[in-house]
C-alpha cells in the first residue's frame, strides 16, 4: 500500500534513507563527496517539517507496517522557464532484500498522479554515475536522460 509518510514512520524512514546514504558512501567517488554521519536523520526531519507546506512529496510503499520503498521530493519553482515548476526527486530507495518487486515502479506511478493533480509538468532527479544499479533502473524507467551534471575537484 502506498501512503504519505507520517511522523510515526520517522524511524523507518531514517533507516531507509541511511541505507541509501551508506551505499553512496561505499561508492568510489572523488574523495570529497561523502555523506556525513547522522545526515539521514537531519534530511528526514527537514522533510517532515516541510510536509504541511504542500511543496514536498514524501510517500512510501508499505507491506503491512513495514516501509519497503520511498520517494522523497520537492517542488522547484522555475519562473524563468515556461514549465514554471517541477518536482525534483531527492531520494528514491527500496529496502535491501525487497528490490525488483515493483514497489518503486508503483511509487513512481503515484508520483506521476500527484504531479498531475498539482499541475506540475515535469519530474527531475539526478543519479550518481557510479551507482550502476540506480542508473540501470532509471534507464529502464520512463525517465529520459536530460542533461549532464559535471563536477570538478578543487581541493
PDB file of C-alpha atoms in Angstrom:
ATOM      1  CA  UNK A   1       0.000   0.000   0.000  1.00  0.00           C
ATOM      2  CA  UNK A   2       1.240   3.493  -0.858  1.00  0.00           C
ATOM      3  CA  UNK A   3       0.636   6.282   1.621  1.00  0.00           C
ATOM      4  CA  UNK A   4       2.076   9.532   2.929  1.00  0.00           C
ATOM      5  CA  UNK A   5       4.934   9.135   5.356  1.00  0.00           C
ATOM      6  CA  UNK A   6       3.890  10.176   8.841  1.00  0.00           C
ATOM      7  CA  UNK A   7       5.836  11.261  11.882  1.00  0.00           C
ATOM      8  CA  UNK A   8       5.163   7.787  13.281  1.00  0.00           C
ATOM      9  CA  UNK A   9       7.163   6.410  10.303  1.00  0.00           C
ATOM     10  CA  UNK A  10      10.182   8.549  11.192  1.00  0.00           C
ATOM     11  CA  UNK A  11      12.458   5.729  12.406  1.00  0.00           C
ATOM     12  CA  UNK A  12      11.728   3.504   9.415  1.00  0.00           C
ATOM     13  CA  UNK A  13      12.230   6.463   7.082  1.00  0.00           C
ATOM     14  CA  UNK A  14      15.580   7.309   8.676  1.00  0.00           C
ATOM     15  CA  UNK A  15      16.633   3.664   8.401  1.00  0.00           C
ATOM     16  CA  UNK A  16      15.844   3.553   4.672  1.00  0.00           C
ATOM     17  CA  UNK A  17      17.453   6.944   3.955  1.00  0.00           C
ATOM     18  CA  UNK A  18      20.503   5.807   5.920  1.00  0.00           C
ATOM     19  CA  UNK A  19      20.683   2.637   3.817  1.00  0.00           C
ATOM     20  CA  UNK A  20      20.892   4.800   0.702  1.00  0.00           C
ATOM     21  CA  UNK A  21      23.466   7.156   2.227  1.00  0.00           C
ATOM     22  CA  UNK A  22      25.666   4.215   3.269  1.00  0.00           C
ATOM     23  CA  UNK A  23      25.524   2.879  -0.294  1.00  0.00           C
ATOM     24  CA  UNK A  24      26.600   6.260  -1.678  1.00  0.00           C
ATOM     25  CA  UNK A  25      29.487   6.416   0.786  1.00  0.00           C
ATOM     26  CA  UNK A  26      30.617   2.952  -0.332  1.00  0.00           C
ATOM     27  CA  UNK A  27      30.955   4.116  -3.943  1.00  0.00           C
ATOM     28  CA  UNK A  28      34.380   5.121  -5.178  1.00  0.00           C
ATOM     29  CA  UNK A  29      33.775   8.777  -5.958  1.00  0.00           C
ATOM     30  CA  UNK A  30      36.041  11.823  -5.932  1.00  0.00           C
ATOM     31  CA  UNK A  31      37.003  11.675  -2.256  1.00  0.00           C
ATOM     32  CA  UNK A  32      35.062  14.833  -1.400  1.00  0.00           C
ATOM     33  CA  UNK A  33      31.518  13.659  -1.919  1.00  0.00           C
ATOM     34  CA  UNK A  34      30.803  11.899   1.365  1.00  0.00           C
ATOM     35  CA  UNK A  35      27.579  11.965   3.294  1.00  0.00           C
ATOM     36  CA  UNK A  36      28.069  12.902   6.933  1.00  0.00           C
ATOM     37  CA  UNK A  37      27.103  10.748   9.903  1.00  0.00           C
ATOM     38  CA  UNK A  38      23.556  11.417  11.109  1.00  0.00           C
ATOM     39  CA  UNK A  39      22.688  13.063   7.784  1.00  0.00           C
ATOM     40  CA  UNK A  40      19.776  10.670   7.327  1.00  0.00           C
ATOM     41  CA  UNK A  41      18.153  11.980  10.500  1.00  0.00           C
ATOM     42  CA  UNK A  42      18.657  15.627   9.516  1.00  0.00           C
ATOM     43  CA  UNK A  43      17.460  15.019   5.947  1.00  0.00           C
ATOM     44  CA  UNK A  44      14.357  13.162   7.124  1.00  0.00           C
ATOM     45  CA  UNK A  45      13.471  15.705   9.796  1.00  0.00           C
ATOM     46  CA  UNK A  46      13.747  18.608   7.348  1.00  0.00           C
ATOM     47  CA  UNK A  47      11.272  16.922   5.032  1.00  0.00           C
ATOM     48  CA  UNK A  48       8.877  16.065   7.853  1.00  0.00           C
ATOM     49  CA  UNK A  49       8.867  19.774   8.791  1.00  0.00           C
ATOM     50  CA  UNK A  50       8.016  20.701   5.191  1.00  0.00           C
ATOM     51  CA  UNK A  51       5.106  18.280   4.779  1.00  0.00           C
ATOM     52  CA  UNK A  52       2.463  20.872   5.698  1.00  0.00           C
ATOM     53  CA  UNK A  53       3.652  23.279   3.010  1.00  0.00           C
ATOM     54  CA  UNK A  54       2.273  21.200   0.129  1.00  0.00           C
ATOM     55  CA  UNK A  55       5.635  21.563  -1.597  1.00  0.00           C
ATOM     56  CA  UNK A  56       7.006  18.100  -0.890  1.00  0.00           C
ATOM     57  CA  UNK A  57       6.233  14.592  -2.000  1.00  0.00           C
ATOM     58  CA  UNK A  58       7.018  12.141   0.779  1.00  0.00           C
ATOM     59  CA  UNK A  59       5.354   8.778   0.360  1.00  0.00           C
ATOM     60  CA  UNK A  60       6.250   5.188   0.924  1.00  0.00           C
ATOM     61  CA  UNK A  61       5.221   1.711  -0.095  1.00  0.00           C
ATOM     62  CA  UNK A  62       4.287  -0.372   2.927  1.00  0.00           C
ATOM     63  CA  UNK A  63       3.931  -4.124   3.314  1.00  0.00           C
ATOM     64  CA  UNK A  64       1.611  -4.180   6.294  1.00  0.00           C
ATOM     65  CA  UNK A  65       3.514  -1.881   8.707  1.00  0.00           C
ATOM     66  CA  UNK A  66       6.954  -2.275   7.098  1.00  0.00           C
ATOM     67  CA  UNK A  67       8.244   0.593   4.950  1.00  0.00           C
ATOM     68  CA  UNK A  68       9.854  -1.135   1.966  1.00  0.00           C
ATOM     69  CA  UNK A  69      10.325   1.731  -0.511  1.00  0.00           C
ATOM     70  CA  UNK A  70      10.059   5.502  -0.504  1.00  0.00           C
ATOM     71  CA  UNK A  71      10.306   8.571  -2.702  1.00  0.00           C
ATOM     72  CA  UNK A  72      11.085  11.997  -1.291  1.00  0.00           C
ATOM     73  CA  UNK A  73      10.989  15.083  -3.483  1.00  0.00           C
ATOM     74  CA  UNK A  74      10.295  18.802  -3.526  1.00  0.00           C
ATOM     75  CA  UNK A  75       8.658  21.246  -5.865  1.00  0.00           C
ATOM     76  CA  UNK A  76      11.164  23.526  -7.561  1.00  0.00           C
ATOM     77  CA  UNK A  77       9.903  26.903  -8.694  1.00  0.00           C
ATOM     78  CA  UNK A  78      11.207  27.887 -12.151  1.00  0.00           C
ATOM     79  CA  UNK A  79       9.767  31.284 -13.049  1.00  0.00           C
ATOM     80  CA  UNK A  80      12.379  31.691 -15.799  1.00  0.00           C
ATOM     81  CA  UNK A  81      11.064  28.616 -17.665  1.00  0.00           C
ATOM     82  CA  UNK A  82       7.733  28.055 -19.356  1.00  0.00           C
ATOM     83  CA  UNK A  83       7.167  24.926 -17.276  1.00  0.00           C
ATOM     84  CA  UNK A  84       7.324  27.215 -14.167  1.00  0.00           C
ATOM     85  CA  UNK A  85       7.863  24.355 -11.724  1.00  0.00           C
ATOM     86  CA  UNK A  86       8.872  20.731 -11.478  1.00  0.00           C
ATOM     87  CA  UNK A  87       9.157  18.025  -8.879  1.00  0.00           C
ATOM     88  CA  UNK A  88      12.764  17.217  -8.043  1.00  0.00           C
ATOM     89  CA  UNK A  89      13.185  13.748  -6.555  1.00  0.00           C
ATOM     90  CA  UNK A  90      15.877  13.976  -3.908  1.00  0.00           C
ATOM     91  CA  UNK A  91      15.736  10.346  -2.886  1.00  0.00           C
ATOM     92  CA  UNK A  92      14.198   7.130  -4.179  1.00  0.00           C
ATOM     93  CA  UNK A  93      15.171   3.925  -2.402  1.00  0.00           C
ATOM     94  CA  UNK A  94      13.927   0.400  -1.835  1.00  0.00           C
ATOM     95  CA  UNK A  95      14.920  -1.681   1.174  1.00  0.00           C
ATOM     96  CA  UNK A  96      17.621  -4.294   0.700  1.00  0.00           C
ATOM     97  CA  UNK A  97      16.056  -7.682   0.078  1.00  0.00           C
ATOM     98  CA  UNK A  98      12.866  -6.057  -1.261  1.00  0.00           C
ATOM     99  CA  UNK A  99      14.151  -4.857  -4.640  1.00  0.00           C
ATOM    100  CA  UNK A 100      12.828  -5.942  -8.035  1.00  0.00           C
ATOM    101  CA  UNK A 101       9.324  -6.487  -6.683  1.00  0.00           C
ATOM    102  CA  UNK A 102       7.740  -3.447  -8.345  1.00  0.00           C
ATOM    103  CA  UNK A 103       7.480  -1.236  -5.261  1.00  0.00           C
ATOM    104  CA  UNK A 104       9.422   1.653  -6.789  1.00  0.00           C
ATOM    105  CA  UNK A 105       7.546   1.393 -10.080  1.00  0.00           C
ATOM    106  CA  UNK A 106       4.250   1.696  -8.195  1.00  0.00           C
ATOM    107  CA  UNK A 107       5.561   4.664  -6.224  1.00  0.00           C
ATOM    108  CA  UNK A 108       6.647   6.378  -9.440  1.00  0.00           C
ATOM    109  CA  UNK A 109       3.129   5.950 -10.872  1.00  0.00           C
ATOM    110  CA  UNK A 110       1.873   7.630  -7.705  1.00  0.00           C
ATOM    111  CA  UNK A 111       4.382  10.455  -8.200  1.00  0.00           C
ATOM    112  CA  UNK A 112       3.001  10.938 -11.721  1.00  0.00           C
ATOM    113  CA  UNK A 113      -0.587  11.142 -10.407  1.00  0.00           C
ATOM    114  CA  UNK A 114       0.461  13.567  -7.649  1.00  0.00           C
ATOM    115  CA  UNK A 115       2.164  15.829 -10.180  1.00  0.00           C
ATOM    116  CA  UNK A 116      -0.860  15.745 -12.489  1.00  0.00           C
ATOM    117  CA  UNK A 117      -3.124  16.756  -9.581  1.00  0.00           C
ATOM    118  CA  UNK A 118      -0.816  19.676  -8.777  1.00  0.00           C
ATOM    119  CA  UNK A 119      -0.372  20.641 -12.444  1.00  0.00           C
ATOM    120  CA  UNK A 120       3.369  20.009 -12.297  1.00  0.00           C
ATOM    121  CA  UNK A 121       4.545  19.299 -15.856  1.00  0.00           C
ATOM    122  CA  UNK A 122       7.875  17.567 -15.201  1.00  0.00           C
ATOM    123  CA  UNK A 123       9.797  15.413 -12.760  1.00  0.00           C
ATOM    124  CA  UNK A 124      13.572  15.509 -12.432  1.00  0.00           C
ATOM    125  CA  UNK A 125      16.205  13.652 -10.471  1.00  0.00           C
ATOM    126  CA  UNK A 126      19.910  13.010 -10.536  1.00  0.00           C
ATOM    127  CA  UNK A 127      21.784   9.769 -10.141  1.00  0.00           C
ATOM    128  CA  UNK A 128      25.441   9.195  -9.373  1.00  0.00           C
ATOM    129  CA  UNK A 129      27.088   7.560 -12.361  1.00  0.00           C
ATOM    130  CA  UNK A 130      28.973   5.106 -10.144  1.00  0.00           C
ATOM    131  CA  UNK A 131      25.651   3.880  -8.732  1.00  0.00           C
ATOM    132  CA  UNK A 132      25.197   1.409 -11.570  1.00  0.00           C
ATOM    133  CA  UNK A 133      22.121  -0.208 -10.067  1.00  0.00           C
ATOM    134  CA  UNK A 134      20.342   3.156  -9.993  1.00  0.00           C
ATOM    135  CA  UNK A 135      21.490   4.066 -13.500  1.00  0.00           C
ATOM    136  CA  UNK A 136      20.135   0.759 -14.834  1.00  0.00           C
ATOM    137  CA  UNK A 137      16.810   1.306 -13.063  1.00  0.00           C
ATOM    138  CA  UNK A 138      16.340   4.852 -14.330  1.00  0.00           C
ATOM    139  CA  UNK A 139      17.389   3.882 -17.863  1.00  0.00           C
ATOM    140  CA  UNK A 140      14.653   1.213 -17.889  1.00  0.00           C
ATOM    141  CA  UNK A 141      12.056   3.594 -16.446  1.00  0.00           C
ATOM    142  CA  UNK A 142      10.030   6.213 -18.294  1.00  0.00           C
ATOM    143  CA  UNK A 143      12.611   8.841 -17.301  1.00  0.00           C
ATOM    144  CA  UNK A 144      14.985  10.017 -20.005  1.00  0.00           C
ATOM    145  CA  UNK A 145      18.470  11.473 -19.640  1.00  0.00           C
ATOM    146  CA  UNK A 146      18.081  15.228 -19.998  1.00  0.00           C
ATOM    147  CA  UNK A 147      21.310  16.965 -19.045  1.00  0.00           C
ATOM    148  CA  UNK A 148      24.673  16.055 -17.663  1.00  0.00           C
ATOM    149  CA  UNK A 149      25.981  17.464 -14.418  1.00  0.00           C
ATOM    150  CA  UNK A 150      29.748  17.874 -14.269  1.00  0.00           C
ATOM    151  CA  UNK A 151      31.893  18.014 -11.156  1.00  0.00           C
ATOM    152  CA  UNK A 152      35.433  19.220 -10.601  1.00  0.00           C
ATOM    153  CA  UNK A 153      37.521  18.570  -7.509  1.00  0.00           C
ATOM    154  CA  UNK A 154      39.414  21.717  -6.371  1.00  0.00           C
ATOM    155  CA  UNK A 155      40.871  20.685  -3.020  1.00  0.00           C
TER     156      UNK A 155
END
